[in-house]
XYZ file of C-alpha atoms in Angstrom:
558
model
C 13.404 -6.173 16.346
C 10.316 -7.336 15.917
C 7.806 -6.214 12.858
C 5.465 -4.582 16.351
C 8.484 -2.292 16.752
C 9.286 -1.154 13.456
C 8.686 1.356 11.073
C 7.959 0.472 7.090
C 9.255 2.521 4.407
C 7.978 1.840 1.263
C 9.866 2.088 -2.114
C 7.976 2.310 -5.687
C 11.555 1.465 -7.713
C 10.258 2.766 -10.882
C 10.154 6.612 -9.104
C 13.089 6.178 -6.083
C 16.118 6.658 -8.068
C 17.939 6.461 -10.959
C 21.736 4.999 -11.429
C 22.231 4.901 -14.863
C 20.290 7.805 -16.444
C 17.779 5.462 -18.231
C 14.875 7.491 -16.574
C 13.464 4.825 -14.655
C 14.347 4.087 -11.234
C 16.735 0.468 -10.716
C 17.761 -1.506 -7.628
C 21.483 0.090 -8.313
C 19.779 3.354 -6.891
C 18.609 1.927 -3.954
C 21.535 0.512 -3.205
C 22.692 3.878 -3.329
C 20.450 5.266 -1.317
C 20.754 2.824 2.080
C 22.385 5.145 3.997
C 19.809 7.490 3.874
C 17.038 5.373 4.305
C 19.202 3.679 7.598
C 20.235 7.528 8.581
C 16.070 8.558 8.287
C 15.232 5.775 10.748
C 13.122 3.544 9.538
C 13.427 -0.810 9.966
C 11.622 -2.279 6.823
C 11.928 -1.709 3.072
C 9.007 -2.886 1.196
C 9.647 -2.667 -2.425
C 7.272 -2.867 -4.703
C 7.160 -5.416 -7.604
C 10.777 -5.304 -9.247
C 10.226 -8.505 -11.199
C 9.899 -9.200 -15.138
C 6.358 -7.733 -16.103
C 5.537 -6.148 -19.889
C 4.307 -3.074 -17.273
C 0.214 -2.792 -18.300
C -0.342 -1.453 -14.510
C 3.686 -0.752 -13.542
C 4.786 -4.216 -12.426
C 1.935 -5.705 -10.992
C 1.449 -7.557 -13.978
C 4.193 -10.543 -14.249
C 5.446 -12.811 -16.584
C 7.981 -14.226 -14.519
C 7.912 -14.196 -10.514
C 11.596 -15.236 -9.843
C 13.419 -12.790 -12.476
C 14.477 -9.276 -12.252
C 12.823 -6.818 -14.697
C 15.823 -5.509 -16.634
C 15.123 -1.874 -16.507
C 15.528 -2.379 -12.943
C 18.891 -4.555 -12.879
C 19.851 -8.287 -12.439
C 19.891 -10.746 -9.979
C 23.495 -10.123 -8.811
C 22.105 -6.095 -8.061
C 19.270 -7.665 -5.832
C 21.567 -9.748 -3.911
C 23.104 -6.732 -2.882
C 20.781 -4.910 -2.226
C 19.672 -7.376 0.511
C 22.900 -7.997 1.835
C 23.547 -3.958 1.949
C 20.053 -3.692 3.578
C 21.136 -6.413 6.607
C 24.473 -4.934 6.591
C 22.463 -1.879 7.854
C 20.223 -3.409 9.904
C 17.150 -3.021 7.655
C 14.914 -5.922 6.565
C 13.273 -6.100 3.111
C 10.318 -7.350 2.113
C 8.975 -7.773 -1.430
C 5.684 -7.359 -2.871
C 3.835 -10.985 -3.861
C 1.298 -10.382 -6.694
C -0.974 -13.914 -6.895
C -4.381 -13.052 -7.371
C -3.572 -12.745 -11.072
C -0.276 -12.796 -13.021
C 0.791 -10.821 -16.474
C -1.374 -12.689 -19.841
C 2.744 -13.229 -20.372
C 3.326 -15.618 -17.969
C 4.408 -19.243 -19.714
C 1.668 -20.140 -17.118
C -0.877 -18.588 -19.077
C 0.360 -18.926 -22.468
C 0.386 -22.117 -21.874
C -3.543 -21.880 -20.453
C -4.422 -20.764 -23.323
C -3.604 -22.960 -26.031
C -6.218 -25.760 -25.450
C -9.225 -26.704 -23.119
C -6.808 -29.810 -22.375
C -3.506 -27.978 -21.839
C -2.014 -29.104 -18.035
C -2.514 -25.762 -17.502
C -5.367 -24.596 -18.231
C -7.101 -24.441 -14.445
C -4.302 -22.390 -13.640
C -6.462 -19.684 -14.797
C -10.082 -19.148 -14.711
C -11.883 -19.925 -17.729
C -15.636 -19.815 -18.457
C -18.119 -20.632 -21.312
C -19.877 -17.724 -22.980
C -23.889 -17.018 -21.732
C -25.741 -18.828 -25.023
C -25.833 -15.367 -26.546
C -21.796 -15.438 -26.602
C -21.675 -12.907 -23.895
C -19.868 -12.777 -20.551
C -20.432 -15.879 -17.660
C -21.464 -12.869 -15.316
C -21.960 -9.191 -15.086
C -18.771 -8.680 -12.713
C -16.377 -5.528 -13.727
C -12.910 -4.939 -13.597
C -11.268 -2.208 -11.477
C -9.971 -0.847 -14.597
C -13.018 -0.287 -16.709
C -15.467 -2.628 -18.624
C -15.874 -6.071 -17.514
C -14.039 -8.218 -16.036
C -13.933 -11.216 -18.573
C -12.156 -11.598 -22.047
C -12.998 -13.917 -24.762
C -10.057 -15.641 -26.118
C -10.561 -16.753 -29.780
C -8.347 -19.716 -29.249
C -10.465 -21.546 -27.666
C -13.805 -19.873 -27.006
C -13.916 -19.453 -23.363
C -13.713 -16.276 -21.564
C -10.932 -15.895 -18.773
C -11.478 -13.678 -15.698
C -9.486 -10.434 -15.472
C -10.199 -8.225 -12.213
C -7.900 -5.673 -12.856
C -6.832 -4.766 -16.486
C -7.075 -7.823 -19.785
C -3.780 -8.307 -19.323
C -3.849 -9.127 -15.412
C -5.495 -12.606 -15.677
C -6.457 -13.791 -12.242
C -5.054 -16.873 -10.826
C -7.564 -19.842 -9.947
C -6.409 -20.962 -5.945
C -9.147 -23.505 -6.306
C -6.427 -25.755 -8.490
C -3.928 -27.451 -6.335
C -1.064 -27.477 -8.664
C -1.177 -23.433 -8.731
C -1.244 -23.305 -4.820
C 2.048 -25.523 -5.082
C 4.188 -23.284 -7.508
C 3.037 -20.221 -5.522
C 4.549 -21.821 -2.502
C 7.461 -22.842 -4.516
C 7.774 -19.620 -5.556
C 8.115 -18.155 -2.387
C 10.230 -20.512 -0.951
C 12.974 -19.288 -3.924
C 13.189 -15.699 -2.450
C 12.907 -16.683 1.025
C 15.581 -18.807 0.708
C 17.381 -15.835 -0.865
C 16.988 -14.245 2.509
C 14.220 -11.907 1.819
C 12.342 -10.600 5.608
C 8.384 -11.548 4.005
C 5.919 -10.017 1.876
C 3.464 -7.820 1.280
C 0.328 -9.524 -0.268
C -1.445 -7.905 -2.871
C -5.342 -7.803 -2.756
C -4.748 -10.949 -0.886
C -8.557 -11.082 0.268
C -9.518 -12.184 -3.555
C -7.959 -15.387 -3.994
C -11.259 -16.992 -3.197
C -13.627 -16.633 -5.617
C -17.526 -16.994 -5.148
C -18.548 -20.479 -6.692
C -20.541 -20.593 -9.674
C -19.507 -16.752 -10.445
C -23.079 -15.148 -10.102
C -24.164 -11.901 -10.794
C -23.627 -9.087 -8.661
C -26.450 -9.305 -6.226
C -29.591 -6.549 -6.620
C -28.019 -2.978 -5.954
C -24.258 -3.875 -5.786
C -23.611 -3.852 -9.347
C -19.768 -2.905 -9.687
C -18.992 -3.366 -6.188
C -15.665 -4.611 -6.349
C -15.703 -5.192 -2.221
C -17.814 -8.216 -3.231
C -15.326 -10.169 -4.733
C -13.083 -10.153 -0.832
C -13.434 -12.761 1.693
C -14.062 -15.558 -0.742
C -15.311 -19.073 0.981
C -12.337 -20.482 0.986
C -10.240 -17.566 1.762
C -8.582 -18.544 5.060
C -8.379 -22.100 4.379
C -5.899 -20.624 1.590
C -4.020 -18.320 4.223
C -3.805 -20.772 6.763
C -2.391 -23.286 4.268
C 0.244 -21.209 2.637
C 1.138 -20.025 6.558
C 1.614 -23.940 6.886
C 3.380 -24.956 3.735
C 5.505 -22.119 3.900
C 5.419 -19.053 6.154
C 5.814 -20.739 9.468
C 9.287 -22.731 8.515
C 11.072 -19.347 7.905
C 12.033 -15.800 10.264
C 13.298 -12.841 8.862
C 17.233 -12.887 9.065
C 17.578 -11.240 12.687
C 15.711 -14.528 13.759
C 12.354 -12.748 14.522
C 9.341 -13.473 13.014
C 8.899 -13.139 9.115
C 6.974 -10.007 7.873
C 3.585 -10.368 6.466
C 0.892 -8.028 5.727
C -1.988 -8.381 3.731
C -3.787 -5.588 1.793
C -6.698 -5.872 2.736
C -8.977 -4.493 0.294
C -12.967 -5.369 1.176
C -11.797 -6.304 4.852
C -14.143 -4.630 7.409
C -12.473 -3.819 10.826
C -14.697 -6.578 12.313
C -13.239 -8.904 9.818
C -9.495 -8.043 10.420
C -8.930 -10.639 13.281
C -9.838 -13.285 10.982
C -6.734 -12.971 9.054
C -4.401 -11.855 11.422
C -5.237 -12.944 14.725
C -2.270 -14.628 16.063
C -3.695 -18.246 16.406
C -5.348 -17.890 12.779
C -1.830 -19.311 11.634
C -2.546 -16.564 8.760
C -0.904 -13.460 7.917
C 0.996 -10.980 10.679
C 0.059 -7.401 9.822
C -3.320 -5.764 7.491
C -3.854 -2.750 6.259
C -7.337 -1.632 5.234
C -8.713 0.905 2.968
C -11.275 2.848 5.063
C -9.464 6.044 4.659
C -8.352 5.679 1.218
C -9.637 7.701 -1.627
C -12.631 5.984 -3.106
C -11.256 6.055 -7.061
C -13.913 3.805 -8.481
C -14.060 4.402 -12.343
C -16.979 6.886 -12.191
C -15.464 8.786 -9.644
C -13.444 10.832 -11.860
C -16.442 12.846 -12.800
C -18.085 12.392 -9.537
C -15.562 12.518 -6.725
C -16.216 11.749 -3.431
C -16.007 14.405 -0.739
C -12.444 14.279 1.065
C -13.550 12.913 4.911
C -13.593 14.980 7.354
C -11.690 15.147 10.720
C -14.269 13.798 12.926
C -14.659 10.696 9.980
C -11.327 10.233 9.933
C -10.843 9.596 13.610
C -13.863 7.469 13.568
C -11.665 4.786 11.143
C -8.654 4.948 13.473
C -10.391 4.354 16.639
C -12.531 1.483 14.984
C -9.896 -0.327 13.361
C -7.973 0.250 16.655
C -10.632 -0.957 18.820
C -11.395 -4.224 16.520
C -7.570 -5.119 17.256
C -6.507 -3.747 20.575
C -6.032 -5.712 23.754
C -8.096 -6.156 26.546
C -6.060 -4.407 28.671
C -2.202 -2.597 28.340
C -0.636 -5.768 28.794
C 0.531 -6.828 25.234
C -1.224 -10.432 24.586
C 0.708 -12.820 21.726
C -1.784 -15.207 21.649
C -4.388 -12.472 21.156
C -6.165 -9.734 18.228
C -3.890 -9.255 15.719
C -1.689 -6.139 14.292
C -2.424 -3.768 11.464
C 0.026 -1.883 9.453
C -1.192 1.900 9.739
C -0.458 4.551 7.278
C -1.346 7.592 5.001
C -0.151 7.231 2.085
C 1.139 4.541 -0.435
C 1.506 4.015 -4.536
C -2.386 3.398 -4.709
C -3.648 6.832 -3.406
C -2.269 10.634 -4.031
C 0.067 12.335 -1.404
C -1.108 12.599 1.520
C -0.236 16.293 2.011
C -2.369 17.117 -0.372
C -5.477 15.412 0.972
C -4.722 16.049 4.783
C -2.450 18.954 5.099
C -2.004 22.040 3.616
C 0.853 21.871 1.208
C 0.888 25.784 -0.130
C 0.280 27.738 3.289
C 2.084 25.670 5.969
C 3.864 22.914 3.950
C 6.541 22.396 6.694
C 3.737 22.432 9.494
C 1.621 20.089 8.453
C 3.746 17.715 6.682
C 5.091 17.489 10.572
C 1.942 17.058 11.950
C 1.467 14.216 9.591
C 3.974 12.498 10.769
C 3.347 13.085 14.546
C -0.284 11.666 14.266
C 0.981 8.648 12.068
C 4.240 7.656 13.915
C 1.997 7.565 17.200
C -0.720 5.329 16.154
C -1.026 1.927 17.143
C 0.037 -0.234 14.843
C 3.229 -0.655 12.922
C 3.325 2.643 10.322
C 4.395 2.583 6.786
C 5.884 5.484 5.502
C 5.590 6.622 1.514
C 8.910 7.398 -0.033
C 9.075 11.480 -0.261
C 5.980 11.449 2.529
C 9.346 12.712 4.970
C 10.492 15.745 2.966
C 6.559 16.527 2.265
C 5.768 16.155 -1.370
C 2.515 17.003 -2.816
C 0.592 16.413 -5.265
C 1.780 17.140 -8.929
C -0.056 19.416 -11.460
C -0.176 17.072 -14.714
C -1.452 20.096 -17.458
C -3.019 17.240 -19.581
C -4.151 13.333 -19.264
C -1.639 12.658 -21.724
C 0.878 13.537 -18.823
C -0.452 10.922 -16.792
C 0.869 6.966 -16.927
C -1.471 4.656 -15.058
C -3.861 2.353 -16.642
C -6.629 3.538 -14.545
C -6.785 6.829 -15.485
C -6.164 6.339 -19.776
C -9.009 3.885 -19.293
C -11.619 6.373 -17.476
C -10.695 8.826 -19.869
C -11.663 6.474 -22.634
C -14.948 5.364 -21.141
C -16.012 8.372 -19.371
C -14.845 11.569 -22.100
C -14.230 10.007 -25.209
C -17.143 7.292 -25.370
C -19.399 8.984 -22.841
C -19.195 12.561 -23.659
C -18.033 14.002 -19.991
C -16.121 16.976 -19.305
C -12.568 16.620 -20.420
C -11.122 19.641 -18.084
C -13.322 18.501 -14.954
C -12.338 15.058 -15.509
C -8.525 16.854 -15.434
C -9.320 18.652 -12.741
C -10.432 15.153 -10.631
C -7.308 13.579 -11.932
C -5.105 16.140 -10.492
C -6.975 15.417 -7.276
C -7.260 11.739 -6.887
C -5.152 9.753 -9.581
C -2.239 7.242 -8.119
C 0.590 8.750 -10.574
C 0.643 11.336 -7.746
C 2.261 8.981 -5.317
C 4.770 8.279 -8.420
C 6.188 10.894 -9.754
C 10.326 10.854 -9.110
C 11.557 11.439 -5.525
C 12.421 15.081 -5.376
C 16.455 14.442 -3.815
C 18.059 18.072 -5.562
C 17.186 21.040 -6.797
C 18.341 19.913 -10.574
C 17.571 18.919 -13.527
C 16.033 15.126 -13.364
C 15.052 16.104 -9.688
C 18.303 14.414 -8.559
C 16.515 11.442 -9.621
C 17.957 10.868 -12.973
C 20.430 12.551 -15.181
C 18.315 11.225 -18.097
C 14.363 11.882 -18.875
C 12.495 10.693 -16.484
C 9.674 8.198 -17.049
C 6.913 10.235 -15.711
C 7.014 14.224 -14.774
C 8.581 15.870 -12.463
C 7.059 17.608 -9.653
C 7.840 21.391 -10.002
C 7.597 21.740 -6.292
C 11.475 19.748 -6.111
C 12.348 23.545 -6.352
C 11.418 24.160 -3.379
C 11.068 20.686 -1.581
C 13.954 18.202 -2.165
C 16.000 16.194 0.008
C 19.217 18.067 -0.091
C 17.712 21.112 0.857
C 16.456 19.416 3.903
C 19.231 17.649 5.348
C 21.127 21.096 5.380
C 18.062 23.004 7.645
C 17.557 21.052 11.440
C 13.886 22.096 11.393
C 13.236 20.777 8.253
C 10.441 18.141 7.914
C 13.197 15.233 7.253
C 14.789 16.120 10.396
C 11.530 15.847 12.062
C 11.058 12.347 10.943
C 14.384 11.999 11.941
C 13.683 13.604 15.401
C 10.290 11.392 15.730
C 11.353 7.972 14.532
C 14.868 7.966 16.923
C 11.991 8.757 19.711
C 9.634 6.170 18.811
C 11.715 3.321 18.585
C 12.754 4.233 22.402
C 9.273 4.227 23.589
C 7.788 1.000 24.380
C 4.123 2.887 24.964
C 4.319 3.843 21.038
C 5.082 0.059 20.563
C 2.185 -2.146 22.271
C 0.301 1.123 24.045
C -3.622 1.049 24.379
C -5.005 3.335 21.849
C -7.767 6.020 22.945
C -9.486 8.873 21.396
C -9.856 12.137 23.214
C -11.961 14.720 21.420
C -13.458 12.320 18.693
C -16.104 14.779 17.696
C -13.832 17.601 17.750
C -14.058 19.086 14.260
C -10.133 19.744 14.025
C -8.353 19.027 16.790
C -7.469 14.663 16.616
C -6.183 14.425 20.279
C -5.659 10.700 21.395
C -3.868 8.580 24.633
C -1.302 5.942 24.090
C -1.088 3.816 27.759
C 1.399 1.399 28.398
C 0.822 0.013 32.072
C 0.477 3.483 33.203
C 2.943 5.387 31.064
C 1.218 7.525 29.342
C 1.496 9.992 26.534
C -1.203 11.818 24.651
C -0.494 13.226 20.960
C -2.636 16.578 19.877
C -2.694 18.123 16.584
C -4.652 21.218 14.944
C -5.758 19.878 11.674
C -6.666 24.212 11.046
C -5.091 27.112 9.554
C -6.340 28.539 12.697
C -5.009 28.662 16.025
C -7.087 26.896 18.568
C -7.006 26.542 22.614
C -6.019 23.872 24.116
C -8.985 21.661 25.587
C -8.974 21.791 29.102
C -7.307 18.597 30.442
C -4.593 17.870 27.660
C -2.542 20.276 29.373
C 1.062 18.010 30.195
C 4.794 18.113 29.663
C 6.045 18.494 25.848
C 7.751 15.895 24.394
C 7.937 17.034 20.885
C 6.656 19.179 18.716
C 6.984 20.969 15.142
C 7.073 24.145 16.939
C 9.883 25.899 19.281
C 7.520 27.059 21.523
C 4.734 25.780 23.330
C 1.518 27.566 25.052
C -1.986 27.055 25.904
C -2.984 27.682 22.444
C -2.055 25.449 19.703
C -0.847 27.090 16.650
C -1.766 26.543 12.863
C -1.289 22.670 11.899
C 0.503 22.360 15.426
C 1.636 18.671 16.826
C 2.601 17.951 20.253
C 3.306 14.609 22.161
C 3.013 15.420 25.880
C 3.059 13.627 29.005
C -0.257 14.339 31.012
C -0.085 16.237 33.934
């Protein structure tokens, strides 16, 4: 089946589950779990980074790209966890992290040592300004700037994320090469492709200016480097184009595409680029820029929402309903991920109609074009969690705002709580909720990072037992979309884009047609004249002229 036709489920193996009551989630677990994740529907596993990393920001800081990180499990444990995935008819793809790499890394300890060491371009090193301050003004996305001095040998190195995330310099050949190399090891394992991390930032702007006037700590900036694509398309070359993914269809890649406008999509994944397969963009994700956890940004609203889906879908469609290969490329559509909170929280309406909109979620999302990722726990509806203190939370991001925004800057410790409990990633990573137990049916242990008290009420177990359960519906929904070739390579069109909360919108497939309409209210609302039609499913039993509260439909026009 081809990546077009699939469905992604992604899996943060810190928070999935548990085997050996350790607290912290191992490939052993997943293993374990591969029936469910085969029974739920889905067609690609991405796990995120499960190799050796001293864990600064959770994994995505490595010391060594072809080992296992112990707390998760050995070598032997991934081997069969692919083979169990194939065995099941599920592909895997694993997350590659190489804009930067852990300060661990032999690569860079070895950087380090001398101006002379063979490997010292494999980082990016600078001279101080002749005050002994930083080459540039850039920042890092977890606070301060974005250089370090190293003592050693006088130089600062660049750092985009946190000091111990040194970025990678693509300009040196020899890097390029063991990247390749490197990939080449776990596709040869067998593994279905990647998922690129910030891949847009391998480029770097020559001769590392300032920020330009007005776009001080715009971290978009530092995307679509000069020599971006020439990367892309060389790595595609060297390495992506002499493998498939195990069925014998075409490998899996998808870029994150972080700074990448809609207009710029086609650039890396237009089909005769010879770049990358899939993107997926961050239009719609929730701006968490250091300063806005004192000053966060106003959720968008229905009408802004739509707006990003019909652009991005616009910038990529067809010219016409006839799928083109050589043609615009293929995004990877979604709501939620590790990087932003639950998306029940920020879209539906987890306290008053949990069950309702967490279905109408997944109606809207699993009828977009585009190939849609799934969040692990998005298909029982979890929420956000209430963390009673920043102590409670894990990620780098946050203990750094706190430090730079309350402690050195004086701001409001409760509103910057209250933000947290809004926006903050640990959200997305606190333990699938699979019983009503203790350790969540995650672990019999304690767990790395809280609980969600809502596994009470909203846990796996619970769900498989009730057939109108939100699981089921994703059940329901993804058996139906994988029959429907319109949900596959349909035309995508927007109905009612001002429409203030109803998101109604056609998917055409040489004439077969099927429109998708969802209340986005707490309110019923009538049913726009026109997008009257046949039901094809729906999170409610019955179906009139007037939709109910946080009611999806998928009809057939009349």
């Amino acid at each position: 089946m081809s990546y077009r036709e699939s469905v992604i489920y992604q899996i943060y193996p810190r928070s999935f589950a548990d085997s050996d009551g350790d607290g912290i989630g191992d490939l052993q677990g997943i293993i374990g779990k591969l029936d469910y994740l085969a029974e739920l529907g889905v067609d690609i596993l991405w796990l995120s980074p499960i190799f050796q990393s001293p864990n600064a920001d959770n994994g995505y800081d490595i010391a060594d790209y072809e080992a296992i990180m112990p707390e998760f499990g050995t070598m032997a444990d991934f081997d069969a966890l692919l083979a169990g995935a194939h065995q099941r008819g599920l592909k895997l793809i694993l997350d590659l992290v190489v804009n930067h790499s852990s300060d661990e890394h032999r690569w860079f300890q070895e950087s380090r040592r001398s101006k002379t060491n063979p490997y010292r371009n494999y980082y990016i090193w600078q001279s101080p300004r002749p005050d002994g301050s930083p080459p540039n003004n850039w920042q890092s996305f977890f606070s301060g700037p974005a250089w370090k001095l190293d003592e050693q040998t006088g130089e600062y190195y660049l750092h985009l994320f946190a000091d111990k995330q040194p970025d990678l310099n693509w300009e040196h050949e020899l890097l390029r090469q063991e990247i390749y190399q490197m990939m080449r090891f776990w596709l040869d394992k067998g593994v279905d492709g990647f998922r690129m991390d910030v891949i847009p930032f391998l480029s770097k702007e020559p001769g590392f200016p300032d920020y330009p006037e007005g776009r001080f700590g715009d971290l978009t900036i530092h995307a679509n480097g000069p020599r971006i694509h020439e990367f892309l398309q060389e790595m595609h070359r060297e390495v992506l184009a002499r493998y498939t993914a195990y069925d014998g269809t075409p490998l899996i890649t998808i870029g994150e595409g972080f700074g990448v406008s809609a207009g710029q999509a086609n650039l890396y994944v237009g089909e005769n680029r010879r770049e990358l397969g899939m993107i997926y963009h961050f239009d719609h994700a929730v701006p968490r820029e250091e300063y806005r956890f004192l000053n966060p940004a106003p959720e968008l609203t229905l009408p802004e929402l739509k707006a990003i889906f019909a652009g991005w879908n616009k910038a990529l469609d067809t010219t016409d309903n006839v799928p083109d290969p050589t043609g615009p490329g293929w995004q990877n559509v979604y709501f939620g991920n590790h990087d932003n909170p639950r998306v029940l929280s920020r879209f539906g309406e987890p306290d008053g109609f949990h069950d309702e909109s967490g279905m109408l979620l997944a109606t809207v999302l699993l009828t977009q074009r585009g190939t849609p990722g799934i969040y692990q726990g998005d298909e029982i509806g979890m929420s956000n969690c209430p963390f009673a203190s920043v102590s409670e939370f894990d990620d780098i991001q946050v203990k750094n705002a706190y430090r730079e925004l309350v402690e050195k800057g004086g701001g409001s410790a409760s509103k910057f709580l209250t933000v947290a409990n809004r926006i903050a990633r640990d959200h997305a990573r606190t333990p699938m909720q699979w019983a009503n137990v203790p350790g969540a049916g995650f672990t019999t242990g304690t767990s790395w990072l809280k609980v969600n008290p809502a596994v009470a009420q909203v846990n796996v177990v619970a769900q498989q037992q009730s057939a109108t359960s939100v699981l089921s519906y994703y059940q329901k929904l993804l058996r139906w979309r994988k029959q429907t070739p319109a949900m596959h390579y349909g035309t995508y069109r927007d109905l009612l884009p001002d429409h203030p909360t109803l998101w109604a919108f056609e998917r055409n497939l040489n004439g077969v047609r099927y429109v998708t309409v969802a209340n986005f209210s707490g309110q019923a609302s009538v049913l726009p004249p026109g997008l009257a039609g046949t039901a094809v499913l729906g999170n409610y039993n019955s179906m009139t002229s007037e939709l109910q509260p946080w009611e999806a439909r998928i009809m057939t026009p009349n």
